[in-house]
Amino acid sequence: MKIEYNTIMERDRNDLATEIFYAALKAVDPYNAVRLYTDKIRSIYQGGDFNRLIVIAFGKAACPMAKAVEDELGDLIDTGIAITKSSGKEETPLHPSTRGEDTNSPCLFTPSPLHHFTLFNANHPVPDEKGLKATDEVIKLIKGADEKAIVLCLISGGGSALLVSPCEGITLSEKQEITELLLKAGADIYELNTVRKHISKVKGGRLAEIAYPARIISLILSDVIGDRLDVIASGPTAPDRTTFRDALMVLDKYGLIDIAPENVIKLLQKGAEGLIKETPKDGDLIFKNVDNIIIASNRKALEAAKARAEGLGFNAEIISSEITGEAREVGKWLADIARAKCSNRSNRSTCLISGGETTVTVKGNGKGGRNMELAIAFAMEIEGIKGITLLSAGTDGTDGPTDAAGAIVDGETIKKARAMGLNPEEYLDNNDSYNFFKKTDELYITGPTGTNVMDIQIVIIEK
Ligand SMILES: Nc1ncnc2c1ncn2[C@@H]1O[C@H](COP(=O)(O)OP(=O)(O)O)[C@@H](O)[C@H]1O
Ligand SMILES: O=C(O)[C@@H](CO)OP(=O)(O)O
Ligand SMILES: [Mg+2]
């Protein structure tokens, strides 16, 4: 039901932002997104000379994606492996929620077992032994695939950490170390994955190489800017657009050449000298039987957010779906835009929507995430201004290594914090945004949502 313009602001701004955010999540439900393709896969299987369907799911949305294939193509599946992010507690995969469409819940799924898949729960964003073991199983399985096999890959963000198999000469602990160094240095996902792809047996198209000559179909939930196939989960079935030399340049940019594990540097240097084979590139024979298909993205989520905001009566605008940069700088930039709108208030309330993935150069030893850091910086810029609210959150329900998805702030946030004796600058400097918002009671907690299309910001400006 459409609500009259003059009545929307009678509702709590936090509730409105939440309703818009949940609408965005629903639009990128990985279970539904995969189901749109299962008929096509059945007809490829039944129309060709195939005798095996192997399904490999990896990433934060692996379980709902696997469930969709199981529900629709269960009779065809020969073997399935799913690798997902361990929650640390519950080890049951999530099943599409039976809650009605109107239910205002962030979690798209409820727990339910997978029957056709062996499920592995592994660590993210730094890889662990469990991911390694699961990936060994995947490699063993697809090595034996011939042209009569379809290898269906269900790929989502987080896949880089979960599908892990270091090159000869690199140990898991060296891989963990280089990942951690790059994450803390503020490298973006393009940069991080350029390095990951060049020290891996499966990333940067190498998974497709192992499965060749099988028919490969990858259904991909994008969580990177520009939906670049070689970057999402480090593009295991896509031609790589980067080189060993690029990987060395990334390490150089962040001053890591002398700090990174020696074996990693040696390997990359050998590669740059042409002594190790590059990752597979566009035009290589191994991609002849490969289809990489993006099934949902941040843009799709933002469009649904805009539609819901308009339905609620807002003048809604998507500012960008490609937000990048240091989180606190983006927070300031977004606050400038909000303030400008505010001083130029129209006769309708406004909802500004953006999405993307910022970065944080972690210098302190606090606890936080990029959305929470963006939100502190935003709040500092709008201190005392009435009628502006920002929700910034990860669509996966996790911001950094915390149990919060992000934070929700307004003009009172900083005033309130200072009155409590908190110094926001200090929290920001110590990268301790989580504890800041814990104290101001403005953490935005949803729990794992089951999807993953980067981060979303929703700014509400009262008329
Ligand atoms: N204390 C901190 N404050 C802010 N950001 C942090 C902190 N610790 C880690 N991060 C950032 O969290 C990011 C990883 O968080 P995560 O939500 O798992 O990312 P993604 O959703 O992309 O997988 C890294 O970019 C890292 O820089
Ligand atoms: O797996 C990865 O490489 C990235 C991008 O897809 O995902 P995340 O940022 O969630 O680790
Ligand atoms: Mg990411």
Short mmCIF file of C-alpha atoms and ligand atoms in Angstrom, two decimals:
data_model
loop_
_atom_site.label_atom_id
_atom_site.label_comp_id
_atom_site.label_asym_id
_atom_site.label_seq_id
_atom_site.Cartn_x
_atom_site.Cartn_y
_atom_site.Cartn_z
CA MET A 1 0.00 0.00 0.00
CA LYS A 2 1.33 3.42 -0.92
CA ILE A 3 1.69 5.73 2.04
CA GLU A 4 0.93 9.41 1.60
CA TYR A 5 3.99 11.66 1.38
CA ASN A 6 3.01 13.78 4.31
CA THR A 7 2.70 10.76 6.57
CA ILE A 8 5.91 8.83 5.99
CA MET A 9 7.98 10.76 8.44
CA GLU A 10 5.51 9.90 11.15
CA ARG A 11 7.28 6.55 11.03
CA ASP A 12 10.59 6.14 12.74
CA ARG A 13 13.45 6.88 10.33
CA ASN A 14 15.35 3.78 11.48
CA ASP A 15 12.33 1.60 10.65
CA LEU A 16 12.02 3.14 7.22
CA ALA A 17 15.71 2.60 6.47
CA THR A 18 15.38 -1.00 7.66
CA GLU A 19 12.36 -1.66 5.46
CA ILE A 20 14.24 -0.31 2.44
CA PHE A 21 17.34 -2.37 3.30
CA TYR A 22 15.33 -5.60 3.62
CA ALA A 23 13.67 -4.94 0.26
CA ALA A 24 17.16 -4.68 -1.23
CA LEU A 25 18.18 -8.00 0.35
CA LYS A 26 15.09 -9.81 -0.91
CA ALA A 27 15.83 -8.74 -4.48
CA VAL A 28 19.18 -10.53 -4.37
CA ASP A 29 18.00 -13.72 -2.71
CA PRO A 30 20.51 -16.27 -4.07
CA TYR A 31 18.04 -19.15 -3.86
CA ASN A 32 15.57 -17.42 -6.19
CA ALA A 33 18.33 -16.10 -8.43
CA VAL A 34 19.70 -19.63 -9.00
CA ARG A 35 16.25 -21.10 -9.60
CA LEU A 36 15.80 -18.83 -12.59
CA TYR A 37 18.54 -20.86 -14.34
CA THR A 38 17.82 -24.43 -13.34
CA ASP A 39 15.42 -25.19 -16.22
CA LYS A 40 18.07 -24.06 -18.67
CA ILE A 41 20.65 -26.32 -17.04
CA ARG A 42 18.27 -29.26 -17.16
CA SER A 43 17.69 -28.74 -20.84
CA ILE A 44 21.44 -28.46 -21.54
CA TYR A 45 22.02 -31.70 -19.61
CA GLN A 46 19.18 -33.59 -21.22
CA GLY A 47 19.74 -32.11 -24.68
CA GLY A 48 23.43 -33.03 -24.83
CA ASP A 49 25.54 -36.12 -24.49
CA PHE A 50 26.05 -35.78 -20.72
CA ASN A 51 26.11 -38.43 -18.02
CA ARG A 52 27.27 -36.56 -14.88
CA LEU A 53 26.26 -33.36 -13.11
CA ILE A 54 28.86 -32.25 -10.59
CA VAL A 55 27.93 -29.26 -8.46
CA ILE A 56 30.50 -27.18 -6.60
CA ALA A 57 29.20 -24.34 -4.42
CA PHE A 58 31.54 -21.98 -2.62
CA GLY A 59 31.17 -18.57 -1.00
CA LYS A 60 29.03 -16.97 1.65
CA ALA A 61 25.85 -17.80 -0.29
CA ALA A 62 26.90 -21.39 -1.10
CA CYS A 63 24.13 -23.05 0.94
CA PRO A 64 21.07 -21.28 -0.47
CA MET A 65 22.54 -21.59 -3.98
CA ALA A 66 23.17 -25.30 -3.47
CA LYS A 67 19.71 -25.73 -2.00
CA ALA A 68 18.12 -24.21 -5.10
CA VAL A 69 19.98 -26.68 -7.34
CA GLU A 70 19.12 -29.55 -5.01
CA ASP A 71 15.42 -28.64 -5.01
CA GLU A 72 15.24 -28.26 -8.79
CA LEU A 73 17.87 -30.66 -10.16
CA GLY A 74 18.31 -33.13 -7.30
CA ASP A 75 17.47 -36.07 -9.58
CA LEU A 76 20.41 -35.19 -11.86
CA ILE A 77 23.13 -34.46 -9.31
CA ASP A 78 25.96 -36.98 -9.30
CA THR A 79 28.12 -35.34 -6.62
CA GLY A 80 27.89 -32.03 -4.79
CA ILE A 81 30.35 -30.17 -2.57
CA ALA A 82 29.51 -26.93 -0.77
CA ILE A 83 32.04 -24.77 1.07
CA THR A 84 30.72 -21.89 3.11
CA LYS A 85 31.79 -19.45 5.79
CA SER A 86 31.75 -20.99 9.21
CA SER A 87 29.57 -19.05 11.61
CA GLY A 88 31.63 -20.34 14.47
CA LYS A 89 28.48 -21.82 16.01
CA GLU A 90 25.67 -23.28 13.97
CA GLU A 91 26.74 -25.74 11.26
CA THR A 92 23.40 -26.24 9.54
CA PRO A 93 22.93 -24.79 6.06
CA LEU A 94 20.20 -22.27 5.51
CA HIS A 95 17.01 -23.04 3.66
CA PRO A 96 14.69 -20.49 2.04
CA SER A 97 12.57 -18.94 4.71
CA THR A 98 9.00 -20.08 4.91
CA ARG A 99 8.03 -16.69 6.25
CA GLY A 100 5.56 -14.77 4.12
CA GLU A 101 6.63 -12.08 1.66
CA ASP A 102 5.51 -9.27 3.94
CA THR A 103 7.51 -10.43 6.92
CA ASN A 104 10.03 -7.81 7.76
CA SER A 105 13.01 -10.05 8.42
CA PRO A 106 16.57 -9.66 7.21
CA CYS A 107 17.27 -13.37 7.18
CA LEU A 108 16.17 -14.86 3.91
CA PHE A 109 16.72 -18.40 5.14
CA THR A 110 16.09 -20.81 7.95
CA PRO A 111 18.34 -23.80 8.72
CA SER A 112 17.77 -26.96 6.70
CA PRO A 113 20.13 -29.78 5.72
CA LEU A 114 21.53 -30.34 2.24
CA HIS A 115 21.09 -33.94 1.03
CA HIS A 116 23.08 -34.02 -2.21
CA PHE A 117 26.08 -32.08 -0.98
CA THR A 118 28.97 -32.67 1.35
CA LEU A 119 29.13 -29.44 3.31
CA PHE A 120 32.35 -27.87 4.58
CA ASN A 121 32.40 -24.86 6.90
CA ALA A 122 35.66 -22.96 6.59
CA ASN A 123 37.20 -19.71 7.72
CA HIS A 124 36.83 -16.31 6.04
CA PRO A 125 38.43 -13.88 5.11
CA VAL A 126 41.65 -15.63 6.09
CA PRO A 127 41.69 -19.22 4.79
CA ASP A 128 42.12 -22.27 7.05
CA GLU A 129 42.79 -26.04 7.02
CA LYS A 130 39.10 -26.83 6.55
CA GLY A 131 38.97 -24.80 3.33
CA LEU A 132 42.14 -26.50 2.17
CA LYS A 133 40.71 -29.97 2.82
CA ALA A 134 37.44 -29.13 1.09
CA THR A 135 39.28 -27.76 -1.93
CA ASP A 136 41.35 -30.94 -2.16
CA GLU A 137 38.06 -32.82 -2.47
CA VAL A 138 36.90 -30.44 -5.20
CA ILE A 139 40.13 -30.86 -7.15
CA LYS A 140 39.98 -34.67 -6.89
CA LEU A 141 36.41 -34.63 -8.09
CA ILE A 142 36.76 -32.36 -11.11
CA LYS A 143 40.09 -33.79 -12.25
CA GLY A 144 38.17 -36.86 -13.33
CA ALA A 145 35.53 -34.91 -15.25
CA ASP A 146 35.45 -35.48 -18.99
CA GLU A 147 33.41 -33.95 -21.82
CA LYS A 148 30.39 -35.93 -20.70
CA ALA A 149 30.31 -34.07 -17.39
CA ILE A 150 28.72 -30.75 -16.54
CA VAL A 151 30.50 -28.98 -13.70
CA LEU A 152 28.04 -26.48 -12.27
CA CYS A 153 29.80 -23.91 -10.08
CA LEU A 154 27.75 -21.79 -7.70
CA ILE A 155 30.01 -18.89 -6.88
CA SER A 156 29.58 -16.09 -4.36
CA GLY A 157 31.78 -13.62 -2.54
CA GLY A 158 33.98 -15.09 0.12
CA GLY A 159 34.93 -17.81 -2.32
CA SER A 160 38.56 -16.69 -2.40
CA ALA A 161 39.10 -17.59 1.22
CA LEU A 162 36.93 -20.71 1.13
CA LEU A 163 38.27 -22.32 -2.06
CA VAL A 164 41.92 -22.42 -1.20
CA SER A 165 44.82 -24.39 -2.57
CA PRO A 166 48.21 -22.68 -2.48
CA CYS A 167 50.70 -23.18 -5.34
CA GLU A 168 53.61 -25.59 -4.89
CA GLY A 169 56.16 -23.89 -2.68
CA ILE A 170 53.65 -21.84 -0.67
CA THR A 171 52.25 -23.05 2.64
CA LEU A 172 48.81 -22.34 4.03
CA SER A 173 50.31 -20.24 6.80
CA GLU A 174 52.17 -18.11 4.24
CA LYS A 175 48.92 -17.64 2.39
CA GLN A 176 47.18 -16.66 5.61
CA GLU A 177 49.92 -14.17 6.36
CA ILE A 178 49.84 -12.44 2.98
CA THR A 179 46.02 -12.26 3.09
CA GLU A 180 46.10 -10.65 6.51
CA LEU A 181 48.78 -8.16 5.49
CA LEU A 182 46.82 -7.04 2.43
CA LEU A 183 43.51 -6.82 4.32
CA LYS A 184 45.04 -4.60 7.00
CA ALA A 185 46.92 -2.47 4.49
CA GLY A 186 43.62 -1.31 2.97
CA ALA A 187 44.07 -3.08 -0.38
CA ASP A 188 40.84 -3.24 -2.36
CA ILE A 189 39.41 -6.53 -3.59
CA TYR A 190 40.86 -6.08 -7.09
CA GLU A 191 44.32 -5.75 -5.58
CA LEU A 192 43.92 -8.48 -2.99
CA ASN A 193 42.68 -10.94 -5.56
CA THR A 194 45.42 -10.06 -8.06
CA VAL A 195 47.86 -11.46 -5.52
CA ARG A 196 45.62 -14.38 -4.50
CA LYS A 197 45.18 -15.47 -8.13
CA HIS A 198 48.92 -15.77 -8.61
CA ILE A 199 49.68 -17.97 -5.64
CA SER A 200 46.82 -20.42 -6.12
CA LYS A 201 46.13 -23.70 -7.90
CA VAL A 202 42.43 -22.94 -8.38
CA LYS A 203 41.94 -19.16 -8.70
CA GLY A 204 42.28 -17.01 -11.81
CA GLY A 205 40.73 -19.56 -14.19
CA ARG A 206 42.73 -22.50 -12.89
CA LEU A 207 39.66 -24.36 -11.63
CA ALA A 208 38.33 -24.33 -15.20
CA GLU A 209 41.73 -25.56 -16.36
CA ILE A 210 41.54 -28.54 -13.99
CA ALA A 211 37.99 -29.42 -15.08
CA TYR A 212 38.74 -29.11 -18.80
CA PRO A 213 37.29 -30.61 -21.07
CA ALA A 214 34.09 -30.77 -18.98
CA ARG A 215 31.27 -28.35 -19.73
CA ILE A 216 31.40 -25.65 -17.05
CA ILE A 217 28.52 -23.40 -16.08
CA SER A 218 29.16 -20.89 -13.31
CA LEU A 219 26.26 -19.03 -11.73
CA ILE A 220 27.74 -16.06 -9.94
CA LEU A 221 26.41 -13.73 -7.24
CA SER A 222 28.53 -10.62 -7.67
CA ASP A 223 30.03 -8.83 -4.70
CA VAL A 224 32.58 -6.72 -6.51
CA ILE A 225 32.46 -3.32 -8.18
CA GLY A 226 31.75 -3.61 -11.90
CA ASP A 227 30.85 -7.32 -11.50
CA ARG A 228 34.25 -8.29 -12.89
CA LEU A 229 34.31 -12.04 -13.46
CA ASP A 230 38.01 -12.46 -12.74
CA VAL A 231 37.65 -10.70 -9.38
CA ILE A 232 34.53 -12.26 -7.81
CA ALA A 233 35.87 -15.07 -5.61
CA SER A 234 39.11 -14.63 -7.60
CA GLY A 235 37.47 -15.83 -10.85
CA PRO A 236 38.16 -19.57 -10.64
CA THR A 237 36.39 -20.23 -13.96
CA ALA A 238 37.09 -16.93 -15.71
CA PRO A 239 39.97 -15.71 -17.86
CA ASP A 240 42.32 -13.71 -15.66
CA ARG A 241 43.00 -10.10 -16.59
CA THR A 242 45.99 -9.68 -14.29
CA THR A 243 49.60 -10.89 -14.27
CA PHE A 244 52.41 -11.91 -11.88
CA ARG A 245 53.86 -8.47 -12.50
CA ASP A 246 50.58 -6.82 -11.38
CA ALA A 247 50.67 -8.89 -8.19
CA LEU A 248 54.18 -7.65 -7.40
CA MET A 249 53.05 -4.09 -8.07
CA VAL A 250 50.24 -4.47 -5.52
CA LEU A 251 52.69 -5.65 -2.86
CA ASP A 252 55.02 -2.80 -3.73
CA LYS A 253 52.21 -0.22 -3.52
CA TYR A 254 51.49 -1.25 0.09
CA GLY A 255 55.14 -1.49 1.08
CA LEU A 256 54.88 -5.27 1.56
CA ILE A 257 57.74 -6.52 -0.62
CA ASP A 258 60.10 -6.69 2.37
CA ILE A 259 57.43 -7.82 4.85
CA ALA A 260 55.56 -10.48 2.87
CA PRO A 261 56.63 -14.15 3.25
CA GLU A 262 59.78 -14.70 1.22
CA ASN A 263 58.36 -17.68 -0.67
CA VAL A 264 55.45 -15.58 -1.93
CA ILE A 265 57.77 -12.89 -3.28
CA LYS A 266 60.08 -15.49 -4.84
CA LEU A 267 57.19 -17.20 -6.59
CA LEU A 268 55.76 -13.96 -7.94
CA GLN A 269 59.19 -12.88 -9.17
CA LYS A 270 59.71 -16.19 -10.94
CA GLY A 271 56.31 -15.75 -12.54
CA ALA A 272 57.11 -12.20 -13.63
CA GLU A 273 60.30 -13.52 -15.25
CA GLY A 274 58.21 -15.98 -17.24
CA LEU A 275 59.50 -19.05 -15.37
CA ILE A 276 56.03 -20.06 -14.19
CA LYS A 277 52.99 -20.35 -16.42
CA GLU A 278 50.65 -17.35 -16.21
CA THR A 279 47.02 -17.78 -15.16
CA PRO A 280 44.75 -18.72 -18.12
CA LYS A 281 43.78 -15.76 -20.26
CA ASP A 282 40.90 -14.79 -22.55
CA GLY A 283 40.93 -16.84 -25.74
CA ASP A 284 42.58 -19.87 -24.12
CA LEU A 285 41.17 -23.18 -25.30
CA ILE A 286 40.17 -24.18 -21.76
CA PHE A 287 37.39 -21.56 -21.76
CA LYS A 288 35.78 -23.03 -24.88
CA ASN A 289 33.17 -24.92 -22.86
CA VAL A 290 32.72 -22.38 -20.07
CA ASP A 291 29.82 -20.02 -19.34
CA ASN A 292 30.13 -17.49 -16.53
CA ILE A 293 26.77 -15.93 -15.69
CA ILE A 294 26.14 -13.11 -13.19
CA ILE A 295 22.81 -13.82 -11.53
CA ALA A 296 22.57 -10.92 -9.03
CA SER A 297 24.50 -7.84 -8.04
CA ASN A 298 24.63 -4.79 -5.82
CA ARG A 299 22.95 -2.73 -8.56
CA LYS A 300 19.93 -5.02 -8.49
CA ALA A 301 19.66 -4.61 -4.72
CA LEU A 302 19.91 -0.82 -5.00
CA GLU A 303 17.18 -0.74 -7.62
CA ALA A 304 14.88 -2.69 -5.32
CA ALA A 305 15.75 -0.31 -2.47
CA LYS A 306 14.87 2.64 -4.70
CA ALA A 307 11.56 1.08 -5.71
CA ARG A 308 10.66 0.41 -2.06
CA ALA A 309 11.65 3.95 -1.04
CA GLU A 310 9.51 5.38 -3.82
CA GLY A 311 6.67 3.12 -2.77
CA LEU A 312 6.97 4.61 0.68
CA GLY A 313 6.68 8.08 -0.80
CA PHE A 314 10.30 9.18 -0.88
CA ASN A 315 11.98 11.07 -3.62
CA ALA A 316 14.56 8.31 -4.09
CA GLU A 317 17.86 8.46 -5.90
CA ILE A 318 20.69 5.97 -6.45
CA ILE A 319 23.85 8.03 -6.10
CA SER A 320 26.25 5.24 -7.09
CA SER A 321 26.63 1.48 -7.09
CA GLU A 322 30.40 1.79 -7.31
CA ILE A 323 31.38 3.36 -4.00
CA THR A 324 35.06 2.77 -3.23
CA GLY A 325 37.77 4.46 -1.18
CA GLU A 326 38.79 4.79 2.45
CA ALA A 327 35.58 4.31 4.48
CA ARG A 328 35.93 7.46 6.60
CA GLU A 329 36.47 9.63 3.50
CA VAL A 330 33.39 8.14 1.86
CA GLY A 331 31.43 8.86 5.04
CA LYS A 332 32.40 12.53 4.86
CA TRP A 333 31.60 12.72 1.16
CA LEU A 334 28.17 11.18 1.69
CA ALA A 335 27.48 13.58 4.57
CA ASP A 336 28.34 16.53 2.33
CA ILE A 337 25.76 15.35 -0.19
CA ALA A 338 23.17 14.81 2.56
CA ARG A 339 23.83 18.24 4.05
CA ALA A 340 23.50 19.89 0.66
CA LYS A 341 20.14 18.16 0.13
CA CYS A 342 19.12 19.18 3.61
CA SER A 343 19.78 22.87 3.11
CA ASN A 344 17.87 22.63 -0.12
CA ARG A 345 14.93 20.70 1.31
CA SER A 346 12.14 19.96 -1.14
CA ASN A 347 8.52 19.31 -0.38
CA ARG A 348 9.19 15.56 -0.28
CA SER A 349 11.42 13.54 1.98
CA THR A 350 14.46 12.19 0.18
CA CYS A 351 16.14 8.80 0.23
CA LEU A 352 19.67 8.62 -1.12
CA ILE A 353 20.89 5.12 -1.89
CA SER A 354 24.41 3.97 -2.63
CA GLY A 355 26.36 0.75 -2.73
CA GLY A 356 29.81 -0.61 -3.22
CA GLU A 357 32.74 -1.58 -1.07
CA THR A 358 35.00 0.84 0.76
CA THR A 359 38.31 -0.10 2.37
CA VAL A 360 39.82 0.55 5.77
CA THR A 361 43.50 1.00 6.44
CA VAL A 362 43.63 -0.65 9.84
CA LYS A 363 46.19 1.12 12.04
CA GLY A 364 44.67 0.69 15.48
CA ASN A 365 43.88 -2.45 17.43
CA GLY A 366 40.16 -1.93 17.87
CA LYS A 367 37.24 -3.89 16.50
CA GLY A 368 35.15 -2.65 13.60
CA GLY A 369 34.24 -2.75 9.95
CA ARG A 370 34.11 -0.50 6.94
CA ASN A 371 30.39 0.33 7.30
CA MET A 372 30.73 1.25 10.95
CA GLU A 373 33.77 3.39 10.21
CA LEU A 374 31.93 5.13 7.37
CA ALA A 375 29.01 5.72 9.74
CA ILE A 376 31.14 7.37 12.48
CA ALA A 377 32.69 9.73 9.91
CA PHE A 378 29.22 10.53 8.52
CA ALA A 379 27.82 11.16 12.00
CA MET A 380 30.67 13.55 12.82
CA GLU A 381 29.82 15.64 9.76
CA ILE A 382 26.10 15.92 10.55
CA GLU A 383 26.43 16.46 14.30
CA GLY A 384 23.43 18.37 15.57
CA ILE A 385 21.61 18.48 12.21
CA LYS A 386 18.04 17.31 12.51
CA GLY A 387 16.25 15.01 10.10
CA ILE A 388 19.10 12.99 8.58
CA THR A 389 19.59 9.25 9.18
CA LEU A 390 22.17 6.94 7.64
CA LEU A 391 22.10 3.14 7.59
CA SER A 392 25.32 1.63 6.27
CA ALA A 393 25.54 -2.15 6.29
CA GLY A 394 27.01 -5.21 4.62
CA THR A 395 24.36 -7.16 2.73
CA ASP A 396 25.85 -10.38 4.11
CA GLY A 397 25.00 -9.21 7.62
CA THR A 398 28.63 -8.99 8.71
CA ASP A 399 30.79 -5.87 8.83
CA GLY A 400 34.43 -6.75 9.33
CA PRO A 401 35.23 -9.38 11.95
CA THR A 402 32.15 -8.52 14.05
CA ASP A 403 28.61 -9.74 14.66
CA ALA A 404 27.10 -6.47 13.37
CA ALA A 405 26.08 -5.72 9.79
CA GLY A 406 26.88 -2.04 10.21
CA ALA A 407 25.48 0.96 12.05
CA ILE A 408 22.59 3.40 11.97
CA VAL A 409 23.31 7.03 12.85
CA ASP A 410 21.78 10.51 12.87
CA GLY A 411 22.49 14.08 14.03
CA GLU A 412 22.20 13.03 17.67
CA THR A 413 24.82 10.26 17.50
CA ILE A 414 27.91 12.34 18.21
CA LYS A 415 26.15 14.65 20.69
CA LYS A 416 24.97 11.61 22.61
CA ALA A 417 28.42 9.99 22.48
CA ARG A 418 30.18 13.10 23.77
CA ALA A 419 27.62 13.40 26.57
CA MET A 420 28.59 9.83 27.53
CA GLY A 421 32.25 10.89 27.63
CA LEU A 422 33.15 9.07 24.39
CA ASN A 423 35.58 10.64 21.97
CA PRO A 424 34.58 9.62 18.42
CA GLU A 425 37.94 10.69 16.93
CA GLU A 426 39.76 8.34 19.29
CA TYR A 427 37.51 5.41 18.40
CA LEU A 428 38.03 6.13 14.72
CA ASP A 429 41.80 6.38 15.12
CA ASN A 430 41.86 3.06 16.94
CA ASN A 431 39.60 1.44 14.30
CA ASP A 432 37.24 0.66 17.14
CA SER A 433 33.94 1.58 15.51
CA TYR A 434 32.20 -1.54 16.82
CA ASN A 435 32.79 -0.64 20.46
CA PHE A 436 31.79 2.96 19.78
CA PHE A 437 28.41 1.91 18.43
CA LYS A 438 28.00 -0.72 21.07
CA LYS A 439 28.13 2.08 23.62
CA THR A 440 25.83 4.42 21.69
CA ASP A 441 23.50 1.48 21.04
CA GLU A 442 23.54 2.05 17.29
CA LEU A 443 24.97 -1.23 16.04
CA TYR A 444 22.87 -2.62 13.21
CA ILE A 445 22.59 -6.35 13.82
CA THR A 446 20.79 -8.68 11.42
CA GLY A 447 22.71 -11.95 11.70
CA PRO A 448 23.85 -13.71 8.49
CA THR A 449 21.36 -12.78 5.77
CA GLY A 450 22.18 -15.60 3.33
CA THR A 451 23.12 -13.20 0.52
CA ASN A 452 26.21 -11.13 -0.30
CA VAL A 453 26.31 -8.23 -2.76
CA MET A 454 28.72 -5.84 -0.99
CA ASP A 455 27.55 -2.92 1.17
CA ILE A 456 24.59 -0.55 1.00
CA GLN A 457 24.06 2.96 2.36
CA ILE A 458 20.59 4.38 2.83
CA VAL A 459 20.32 8.06 3.77
CA ILE A 460 16.95 9.42 4.75
CA ILE A 461 16.45 13.18 4.73
CA GLU A 462 13.23 14.54 6.15
CA LYS A 463 11.47 17.20 4.14
N1 LIG B 1 39.00 -2.90 13.30
C1 LIG B 1 38.57 -2.74 12.06
N2 LIG B 1 37.93 -1.61 11.70
C2 LIG B 1 37.50 -1.43 10.44
N3 LIG B 1 37.64 -2.35 9.47
C3 LIG B 1 38.25 -3.50 9.76
C4 LIG B 1 38.75 -3.76 11.07
N4 LIG B 1 39.33 -4.99 11.06
C5 LIG B 1 39.18 -5.48 9.80
N5 LIG B 1 38.54 -4.58 9.01
C6 LIG B 1 38.21 -4.69 7.60
O1 LIG B 1 37.19 -5.66 7.42
C7 LIG B 1 37.24 -6.15 6.07
C8 LIG B 1 36.83 -7.61 6.05
O2 LIG B 1 35.52 -7.62 6.49
P1 LIG B 1 34.35 -8.46 5.86
O3 LIG B 1 33.06 -7.84 6.28
O4 LIG B 1 34.57 -9.88 6.20
O5 LIG B 1 34.58 -8.20 4.33
P2 LIG B 1 33.75 -8.79 3.13
O6 LIG B 1 32.32 -8.55 3.42
O7 LIG B 1 34.23 -8.03 1.95
O8 LIG B 1 34.09 -10.22 3.09
C9 LIG B 1 38.66 -5.91 5.60
O9 LIG B 1 38.60 -5.04 4.50
C10 LIG B 1 39.36 -5.24 6.79
O10 LIG B 1 40.17 -4.17 6.37
O1 LIG B 2 35.89 -13.97 -2.25
C1 LIG B 2 36.33 -12.89 -2.65
O2 LIG B 2 37.32 -12.77 -3.36
C2 LIG B 2 35.62 -11.60 -2.32
C3 LIG B 2 35.07 -11.01 -3.59
O3 LIG B 2 34.23 -11.88 -4.25
O4 LIG B 2 34.60 -11.78 -1.39
P1 LIG B 2 34.72 -11.28 0.12
O5 LIG B 2 35.04 -9.82 0.05
O6 LIG B 2 33.40 -11.56 0.74
O7 LIG B 2 35.82 -12.04 0.74
MG MG B 3 34.24 -8.04 -0.04
#
